[in-house]
CSV table of C-alpha atoms and ligand atoms in Angstrom, one decimal:
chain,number,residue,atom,x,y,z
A,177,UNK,CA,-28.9,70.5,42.7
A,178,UNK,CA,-27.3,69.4,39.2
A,179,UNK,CA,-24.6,67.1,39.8
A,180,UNK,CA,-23.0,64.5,37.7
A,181,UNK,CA,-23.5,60.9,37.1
A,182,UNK,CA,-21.0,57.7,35.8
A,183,UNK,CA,-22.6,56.4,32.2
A,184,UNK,CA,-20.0,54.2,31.5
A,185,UNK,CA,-17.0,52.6,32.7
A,186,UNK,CA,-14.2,49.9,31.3
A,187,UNK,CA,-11.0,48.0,32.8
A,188,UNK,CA,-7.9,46.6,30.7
A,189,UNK,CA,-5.5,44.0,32.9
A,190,UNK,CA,-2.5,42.8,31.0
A,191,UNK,CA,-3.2,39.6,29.0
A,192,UNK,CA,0.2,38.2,31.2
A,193,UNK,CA,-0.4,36.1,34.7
A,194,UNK,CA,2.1,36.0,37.0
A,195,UNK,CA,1.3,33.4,39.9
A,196,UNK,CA,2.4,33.7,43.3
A,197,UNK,CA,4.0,30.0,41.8
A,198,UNK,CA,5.8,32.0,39.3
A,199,UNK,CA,7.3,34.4,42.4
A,200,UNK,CA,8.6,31.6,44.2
A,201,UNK,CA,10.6,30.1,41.6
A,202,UNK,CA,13.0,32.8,41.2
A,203,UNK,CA,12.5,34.3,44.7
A,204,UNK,CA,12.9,33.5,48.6
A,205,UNK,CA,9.2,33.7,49.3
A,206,UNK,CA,6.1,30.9,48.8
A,207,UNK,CA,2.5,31.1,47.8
A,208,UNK,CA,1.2,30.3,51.5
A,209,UNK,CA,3.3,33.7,52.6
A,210,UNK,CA,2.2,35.7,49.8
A,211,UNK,CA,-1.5,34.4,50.2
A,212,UNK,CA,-1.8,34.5,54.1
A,213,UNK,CA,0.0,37.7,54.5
A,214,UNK,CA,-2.0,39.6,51.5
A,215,UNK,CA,-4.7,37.6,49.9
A,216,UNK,CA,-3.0,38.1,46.9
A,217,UNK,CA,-2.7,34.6,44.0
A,218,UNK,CA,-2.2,36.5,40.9
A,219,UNK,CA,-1.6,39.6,39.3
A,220,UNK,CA,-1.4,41.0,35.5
A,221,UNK,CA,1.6,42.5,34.4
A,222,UNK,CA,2.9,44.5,31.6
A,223,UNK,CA,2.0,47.4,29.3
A,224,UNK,CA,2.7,51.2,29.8
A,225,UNK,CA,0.2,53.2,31.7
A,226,UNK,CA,-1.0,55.0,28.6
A,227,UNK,CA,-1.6,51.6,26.7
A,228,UNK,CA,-3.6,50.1,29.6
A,229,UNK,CA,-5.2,53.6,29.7
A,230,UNK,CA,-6.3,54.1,26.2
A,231,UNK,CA,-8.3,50.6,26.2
A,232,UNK,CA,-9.9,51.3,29.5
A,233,UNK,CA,-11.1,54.6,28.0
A,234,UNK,CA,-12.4,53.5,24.8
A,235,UNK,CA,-14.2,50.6,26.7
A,236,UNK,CA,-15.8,53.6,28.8
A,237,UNK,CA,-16.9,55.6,26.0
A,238,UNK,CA,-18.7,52.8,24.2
A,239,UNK,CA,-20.3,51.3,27.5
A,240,UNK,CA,-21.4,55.7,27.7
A,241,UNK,CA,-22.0,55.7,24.1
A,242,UNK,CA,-20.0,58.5,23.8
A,243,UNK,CA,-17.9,59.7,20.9
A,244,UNK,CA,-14.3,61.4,21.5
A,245,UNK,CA,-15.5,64.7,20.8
A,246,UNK,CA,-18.4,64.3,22.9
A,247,UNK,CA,-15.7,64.5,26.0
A,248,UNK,CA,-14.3,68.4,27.1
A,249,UNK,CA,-11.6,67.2,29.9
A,250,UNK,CA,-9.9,64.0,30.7
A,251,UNK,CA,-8.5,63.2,34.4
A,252,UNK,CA,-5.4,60.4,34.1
A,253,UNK,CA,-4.6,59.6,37.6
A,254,UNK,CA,-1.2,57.3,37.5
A,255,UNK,CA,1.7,57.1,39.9
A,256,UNK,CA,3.8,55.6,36.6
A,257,UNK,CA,3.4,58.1,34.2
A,258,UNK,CA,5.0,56.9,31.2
A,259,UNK,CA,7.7,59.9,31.4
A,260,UNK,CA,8.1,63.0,33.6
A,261,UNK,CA,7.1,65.0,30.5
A,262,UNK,CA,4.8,65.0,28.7
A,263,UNK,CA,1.9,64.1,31.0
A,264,UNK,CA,0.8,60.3,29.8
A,265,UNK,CA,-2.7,62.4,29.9
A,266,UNK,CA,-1.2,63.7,26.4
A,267,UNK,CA,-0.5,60.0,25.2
A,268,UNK,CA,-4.1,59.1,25.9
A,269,UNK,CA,-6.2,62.1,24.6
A,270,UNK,CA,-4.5,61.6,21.5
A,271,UNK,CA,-4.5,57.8,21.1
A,272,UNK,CA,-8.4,58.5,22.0
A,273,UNK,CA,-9.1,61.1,20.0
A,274,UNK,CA,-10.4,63.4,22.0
A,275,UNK,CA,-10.8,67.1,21.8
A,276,UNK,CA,-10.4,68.1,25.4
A,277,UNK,CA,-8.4,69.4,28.2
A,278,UNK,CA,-6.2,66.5,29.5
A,279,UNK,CA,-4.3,66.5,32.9
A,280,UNK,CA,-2.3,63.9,35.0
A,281,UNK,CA,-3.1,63.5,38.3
A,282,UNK,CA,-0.7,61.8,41.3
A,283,UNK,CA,-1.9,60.8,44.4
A,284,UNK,CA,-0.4,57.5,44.5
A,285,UNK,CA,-3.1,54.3,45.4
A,286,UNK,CA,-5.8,57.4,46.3
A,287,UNK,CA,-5.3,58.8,43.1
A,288,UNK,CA,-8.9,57.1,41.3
A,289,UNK,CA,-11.2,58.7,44.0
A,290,UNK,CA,-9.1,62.1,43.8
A,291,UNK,CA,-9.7,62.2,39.9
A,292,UNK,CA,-13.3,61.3,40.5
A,293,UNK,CA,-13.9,64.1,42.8
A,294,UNK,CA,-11.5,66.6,40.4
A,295,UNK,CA,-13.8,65.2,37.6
A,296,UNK,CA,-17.2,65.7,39.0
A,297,UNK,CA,-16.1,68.9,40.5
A,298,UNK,CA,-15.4,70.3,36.8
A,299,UNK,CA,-18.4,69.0,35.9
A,300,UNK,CA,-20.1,71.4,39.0
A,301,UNK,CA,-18.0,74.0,36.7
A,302,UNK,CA,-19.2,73.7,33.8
A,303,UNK,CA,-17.9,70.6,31.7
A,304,UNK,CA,-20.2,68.4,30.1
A,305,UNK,CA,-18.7,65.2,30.5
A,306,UNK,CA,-15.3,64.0,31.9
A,307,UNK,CA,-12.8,60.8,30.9
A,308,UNK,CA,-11.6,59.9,34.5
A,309,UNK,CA,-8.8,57.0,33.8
A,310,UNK,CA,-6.6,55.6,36.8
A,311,UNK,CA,-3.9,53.5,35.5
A,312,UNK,CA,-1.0,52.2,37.0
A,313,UNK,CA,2.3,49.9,36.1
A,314,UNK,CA,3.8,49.9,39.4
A,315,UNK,CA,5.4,46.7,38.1
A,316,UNK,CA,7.9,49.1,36.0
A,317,UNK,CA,9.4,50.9,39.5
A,318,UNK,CA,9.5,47.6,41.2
A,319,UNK,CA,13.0,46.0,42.0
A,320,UNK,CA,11.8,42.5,41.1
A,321,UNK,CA,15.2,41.0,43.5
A,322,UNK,CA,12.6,42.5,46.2
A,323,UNK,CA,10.5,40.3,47.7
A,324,UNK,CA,8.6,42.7,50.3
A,325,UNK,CA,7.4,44.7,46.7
A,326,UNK,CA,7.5,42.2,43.9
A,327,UNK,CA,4.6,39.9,45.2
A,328,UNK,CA,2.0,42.6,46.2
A,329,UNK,CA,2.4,44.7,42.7
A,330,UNK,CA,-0.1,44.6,40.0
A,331,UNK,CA,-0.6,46.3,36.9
A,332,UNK,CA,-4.0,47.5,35.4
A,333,UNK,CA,-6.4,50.4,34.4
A,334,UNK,CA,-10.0,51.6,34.8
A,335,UNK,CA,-12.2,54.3,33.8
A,336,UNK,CA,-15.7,55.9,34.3
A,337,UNK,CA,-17.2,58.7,31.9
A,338,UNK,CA,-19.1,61.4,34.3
A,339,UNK,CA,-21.6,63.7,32.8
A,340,UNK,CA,-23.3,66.6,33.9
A,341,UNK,CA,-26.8,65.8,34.8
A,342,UNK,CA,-29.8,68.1,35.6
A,343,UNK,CA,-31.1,65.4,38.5
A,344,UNK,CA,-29.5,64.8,41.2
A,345,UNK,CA,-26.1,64.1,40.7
A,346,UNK,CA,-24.6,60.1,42.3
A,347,UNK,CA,-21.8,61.5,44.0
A,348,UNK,CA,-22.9,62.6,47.6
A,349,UNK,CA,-20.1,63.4,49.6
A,350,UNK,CA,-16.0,62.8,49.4
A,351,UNK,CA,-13.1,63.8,51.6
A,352,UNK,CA,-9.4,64.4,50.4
A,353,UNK,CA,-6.9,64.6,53.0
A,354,UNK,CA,-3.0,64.1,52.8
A,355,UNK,CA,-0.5,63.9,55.5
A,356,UNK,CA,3.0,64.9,53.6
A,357,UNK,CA,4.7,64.4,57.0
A,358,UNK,CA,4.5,60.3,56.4
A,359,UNK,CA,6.1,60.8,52.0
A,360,UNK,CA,9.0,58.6,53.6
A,361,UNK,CA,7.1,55.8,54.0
A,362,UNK,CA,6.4,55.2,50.2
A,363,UNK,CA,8.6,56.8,47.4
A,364,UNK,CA,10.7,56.5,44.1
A,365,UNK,CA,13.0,58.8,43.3
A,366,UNK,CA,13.5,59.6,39.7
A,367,UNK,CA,15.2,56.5,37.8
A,368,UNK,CA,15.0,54.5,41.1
A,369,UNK,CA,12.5,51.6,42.6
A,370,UNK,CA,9.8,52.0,44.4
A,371,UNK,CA,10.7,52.2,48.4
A,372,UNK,CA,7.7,50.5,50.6
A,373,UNK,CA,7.8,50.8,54.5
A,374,UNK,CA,5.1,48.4,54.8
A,375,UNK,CA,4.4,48.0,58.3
A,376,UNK,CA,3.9,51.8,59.1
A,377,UNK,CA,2.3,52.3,55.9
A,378,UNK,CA,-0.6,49.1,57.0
A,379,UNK,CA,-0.9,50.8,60.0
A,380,UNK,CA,-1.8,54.1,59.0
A,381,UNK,CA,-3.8,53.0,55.9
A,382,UNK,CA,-6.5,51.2,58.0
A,383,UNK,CA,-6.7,54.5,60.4
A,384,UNK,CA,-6.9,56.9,57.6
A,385,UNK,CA,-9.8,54.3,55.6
A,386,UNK,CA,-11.7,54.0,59.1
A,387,UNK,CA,-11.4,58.0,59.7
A,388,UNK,CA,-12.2,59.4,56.2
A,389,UNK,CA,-15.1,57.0,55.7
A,390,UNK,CA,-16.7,57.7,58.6
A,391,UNK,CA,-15.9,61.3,58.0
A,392,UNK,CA,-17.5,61.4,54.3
A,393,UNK,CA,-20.6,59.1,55.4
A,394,UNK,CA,-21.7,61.7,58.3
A,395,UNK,CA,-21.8,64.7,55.2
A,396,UNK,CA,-25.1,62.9,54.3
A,397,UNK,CA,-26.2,62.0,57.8
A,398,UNK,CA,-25.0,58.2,57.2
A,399,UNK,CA,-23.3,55.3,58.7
A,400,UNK,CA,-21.3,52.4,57.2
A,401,UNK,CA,-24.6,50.9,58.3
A,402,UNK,CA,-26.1,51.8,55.4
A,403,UNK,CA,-23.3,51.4,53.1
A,404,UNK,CA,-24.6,48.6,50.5
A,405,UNK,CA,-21.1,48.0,48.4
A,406,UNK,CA,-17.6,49.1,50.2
A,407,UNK,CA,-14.8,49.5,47.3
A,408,UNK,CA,-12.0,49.8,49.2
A,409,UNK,CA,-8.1,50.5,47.4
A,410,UNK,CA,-6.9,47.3,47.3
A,411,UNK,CA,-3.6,46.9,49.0
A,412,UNK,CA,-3.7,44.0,51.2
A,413,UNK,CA,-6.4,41.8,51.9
A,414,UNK,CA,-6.0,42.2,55.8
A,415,UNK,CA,-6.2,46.0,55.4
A,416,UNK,CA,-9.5,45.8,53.8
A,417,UNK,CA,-10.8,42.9,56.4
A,418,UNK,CA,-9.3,45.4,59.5
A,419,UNK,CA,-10.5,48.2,57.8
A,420,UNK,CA,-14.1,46.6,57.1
A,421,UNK,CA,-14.3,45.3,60.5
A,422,UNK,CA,-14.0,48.2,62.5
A,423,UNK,CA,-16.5,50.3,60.1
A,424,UNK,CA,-19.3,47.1,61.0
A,425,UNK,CA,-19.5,46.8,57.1
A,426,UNK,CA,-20.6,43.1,56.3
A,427,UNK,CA,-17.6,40.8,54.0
A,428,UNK,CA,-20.6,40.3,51.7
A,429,UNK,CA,-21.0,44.2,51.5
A,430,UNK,CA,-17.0,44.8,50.4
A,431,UNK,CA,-15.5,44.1,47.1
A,432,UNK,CA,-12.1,41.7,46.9
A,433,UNK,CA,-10.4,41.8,43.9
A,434,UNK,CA,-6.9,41.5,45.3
A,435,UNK,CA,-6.4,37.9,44.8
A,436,UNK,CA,-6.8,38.7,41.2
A,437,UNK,CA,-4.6,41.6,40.4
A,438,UNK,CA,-2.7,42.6,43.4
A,439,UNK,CA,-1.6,46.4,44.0
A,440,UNK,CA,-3.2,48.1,41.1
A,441,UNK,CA,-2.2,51.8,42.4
A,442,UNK,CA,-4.9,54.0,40.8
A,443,UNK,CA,-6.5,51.5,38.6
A,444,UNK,CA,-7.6,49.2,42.1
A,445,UNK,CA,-10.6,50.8,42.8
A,446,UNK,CA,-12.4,51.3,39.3
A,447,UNK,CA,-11.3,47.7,38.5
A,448,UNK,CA,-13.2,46.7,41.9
A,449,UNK,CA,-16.1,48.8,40.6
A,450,UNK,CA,-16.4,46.7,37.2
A,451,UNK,CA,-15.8,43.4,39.3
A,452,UNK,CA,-19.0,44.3,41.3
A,453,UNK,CA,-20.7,45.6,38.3
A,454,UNK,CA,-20.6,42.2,37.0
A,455,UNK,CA,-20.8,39.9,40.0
A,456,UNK,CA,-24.3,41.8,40.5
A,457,UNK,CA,-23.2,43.2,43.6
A,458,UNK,CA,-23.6,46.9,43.0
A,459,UNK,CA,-27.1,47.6,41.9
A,460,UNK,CA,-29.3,50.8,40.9
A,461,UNK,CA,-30.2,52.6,44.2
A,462,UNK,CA,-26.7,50.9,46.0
A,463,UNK,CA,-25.4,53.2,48.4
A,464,UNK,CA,-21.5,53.0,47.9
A,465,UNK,CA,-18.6,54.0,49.8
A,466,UNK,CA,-15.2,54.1,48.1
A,467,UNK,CA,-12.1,54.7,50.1
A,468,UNK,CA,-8.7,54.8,48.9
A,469,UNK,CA,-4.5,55.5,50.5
A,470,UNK,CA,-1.7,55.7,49.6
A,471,UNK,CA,1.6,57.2,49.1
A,472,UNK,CA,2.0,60.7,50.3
A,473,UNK,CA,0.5,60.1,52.4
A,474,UNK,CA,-3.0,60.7,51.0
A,475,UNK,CA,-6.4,58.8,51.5
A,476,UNK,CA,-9.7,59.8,49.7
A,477,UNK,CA,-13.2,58.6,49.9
A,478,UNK,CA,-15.9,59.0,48.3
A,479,UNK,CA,-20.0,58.6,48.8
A,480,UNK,CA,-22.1,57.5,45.4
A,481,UNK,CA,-25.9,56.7,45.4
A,482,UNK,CA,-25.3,54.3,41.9
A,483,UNK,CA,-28.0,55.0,39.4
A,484,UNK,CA,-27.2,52.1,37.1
B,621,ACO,N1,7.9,36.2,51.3
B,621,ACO,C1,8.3,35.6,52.4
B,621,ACO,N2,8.7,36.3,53.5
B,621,ACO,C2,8.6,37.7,53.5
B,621,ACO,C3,8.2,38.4,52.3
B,621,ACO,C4,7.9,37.6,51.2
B,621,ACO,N3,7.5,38.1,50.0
B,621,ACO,N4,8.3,39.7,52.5
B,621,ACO,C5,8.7,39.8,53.8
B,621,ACO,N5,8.9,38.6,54.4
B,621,ACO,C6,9.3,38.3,55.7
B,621,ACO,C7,10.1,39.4,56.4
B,621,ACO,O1,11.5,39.4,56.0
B,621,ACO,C8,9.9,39.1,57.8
B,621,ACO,O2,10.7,38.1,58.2
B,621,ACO,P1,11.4,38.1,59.7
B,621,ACO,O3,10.2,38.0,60.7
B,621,ACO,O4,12.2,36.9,59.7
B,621,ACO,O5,12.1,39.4,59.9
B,621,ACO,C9,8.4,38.6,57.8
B,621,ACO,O6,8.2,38.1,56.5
B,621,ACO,C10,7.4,39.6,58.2
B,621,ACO,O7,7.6,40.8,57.4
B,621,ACO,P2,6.7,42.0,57.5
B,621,ACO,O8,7.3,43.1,56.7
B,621,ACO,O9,6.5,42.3,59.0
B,621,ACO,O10,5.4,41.5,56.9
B,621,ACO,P3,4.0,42.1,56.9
B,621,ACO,O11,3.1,41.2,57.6
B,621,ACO,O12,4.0,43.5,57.4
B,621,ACO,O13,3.6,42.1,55.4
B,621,ACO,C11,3.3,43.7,53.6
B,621,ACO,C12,4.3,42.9,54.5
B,621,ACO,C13,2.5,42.7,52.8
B,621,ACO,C14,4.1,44.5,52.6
B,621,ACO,C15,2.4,44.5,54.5
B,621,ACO,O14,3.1,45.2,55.4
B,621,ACO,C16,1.5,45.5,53.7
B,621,ACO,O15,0.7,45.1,52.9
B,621,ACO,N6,1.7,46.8,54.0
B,621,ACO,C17,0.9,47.8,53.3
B,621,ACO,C18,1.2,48.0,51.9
B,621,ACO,C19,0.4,49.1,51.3
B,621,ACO,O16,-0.8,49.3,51.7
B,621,ACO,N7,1.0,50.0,50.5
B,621,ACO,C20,0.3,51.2,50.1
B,621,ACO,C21,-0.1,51.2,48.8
B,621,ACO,S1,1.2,50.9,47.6
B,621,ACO,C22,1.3,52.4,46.7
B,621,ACO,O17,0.7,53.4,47.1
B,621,ACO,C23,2.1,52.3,45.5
């Protein structure tokens, strides 16, 4: 069956660091908290979601060796658009050049592996190739005077180009779900800061990552056995270790980048894709789960057999 494979990806991180050194100087928290309690040291921040966006895009297209016009649809996933309207999909397809379609997407920290499966199922429809971007500045909803937000928020972007291939196609199997019942438990309301009820949220995140991975893998008649690389969203360090240790997937299998960039929203997962890109970790042939929640709530995951 035709399907659609990534030719290219890119990342853009703010140039500015803030340390979990930096946090403590002007707030009631310390770097052993911050690092036992999320694995988080660092994270970039600054930029708009469409400036982040724009250079992960054109890093995409030339890793592809794509031209603008060459794209017919781009899929911005971003919590932080950079206004309510237009869509910062508009900002980007502009700034890029492209002549396409363009549409935001919003499903919070899931949002990356949502617009991967939107992408790839346009693709099924009939586009040729897709701009999927998830960028995020959650660092521009964040009360800074809020120490249970500021020191797990990150800002960044990533993106992959899909295109329609007449092989088979590297994305085997996904699952969206949602559970609206839980939006309380993460929100902003317009012109307000981002509200985080981090206990519940931790505590439904690792069920929903366990669930829908397990879910997604048995599509293709798989395990997290024979999952190679495991890109989970990056939210906290001991989700991903609770998460990976009741799936059986190795610490050697699973890609950290936390302690780097924080909470990246929608840009976590792409920019944990490039890290294991480079690192060596994911190579041609490597089975790869991704697995993404957030907000909503929503959770996604996603099944890829990377071609390289
Ligand atoms: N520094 C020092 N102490 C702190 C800090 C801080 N930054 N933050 C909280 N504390 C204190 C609390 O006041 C509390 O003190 P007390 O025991 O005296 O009352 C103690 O530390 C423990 O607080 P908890 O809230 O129980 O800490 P917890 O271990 O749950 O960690 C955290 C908090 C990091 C937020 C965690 O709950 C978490 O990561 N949750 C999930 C976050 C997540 O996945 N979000 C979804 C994605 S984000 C998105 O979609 C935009």
């Amino acid at each position: 069956m035709p399907g659609a494979v990534i030719s290219g990806w890119g990342i853009c991180v703010p140039d500015k660091i803030v340390t979990n050194e930096d946090l403590s100087a002007r707030l009631d928290t310390s770097d052993a908290w911050i690092t036992e309690r999320t694995g988080i040291r660092q994270r970039h921040i600054g930029g708009t979601t469409s400036e982040l966006a724009i250079v992960a895009g054109r890093r995409a297209l030339e890793k592809a060796g794509r031209s603008p016009d060459e794209i017919d649809l781009l899929v911005l996933a971003t919590t932080t658009p950079d206004a309510t309207v237009p869509g910062t999909s508009a900002t980007v397809q502009d700034a890029l050049g492209l002549q396409a379609g363009a549409f935001d997407l919003n499903a919070a920290c899931s949002g990356f592996v949502y617009a991967l499966v939107a992408g790839h199922g346009m693709v099924l429809a009939g586009s040729k190739r897709v701009l999927v971007i998830g960028s995020d500045t959650l660092s521009r909803i964040t009360d800074w005077d809020d120490r249970s937000l500021a020191v797990i928020v990150g800002d960044g972007a990533g993106a992959v180009v899909l295109e329609a291939t007449d092989g088979p196609g590297e994305l085997l199997a996904w699952d969206l779900g949602a559970d609206g019942s839980l939006r309380h438990l993460l929100k902003c309301d317009h012109g307000g800061f981002l509200y985080m009820n981090g206990k519940e949220i931790f505590r439904h995140a690792v069920r929903a990552v366990v669930e829908s991975s397990v879910k997604t893998l048995a599509q293709v008649g798989m395990d997290p056995s024979d999952v190679d690389v495991f890109i989970p969203h990056q939210a906290n360090a001991r989700i991903i270790s609770a998460a990976r240790e009741r799936l059986g997937i190795p610490e050697e299998r699973t890609v950290v980048t936390i302690d780097r960039y924080g909470n990246t929203s929608s840009a976590s997962v792409p920019l944990a894709m490039a890290d294991a890109l480079e690192t060596g970790l994911l190579q041609p042939g490597a089975l790869v789960l991704m697995s993404g929640f957030g907000g909503g709530m929503t959770w996604a995951s996603a099944v890829l057999r990377w071609g390289g």
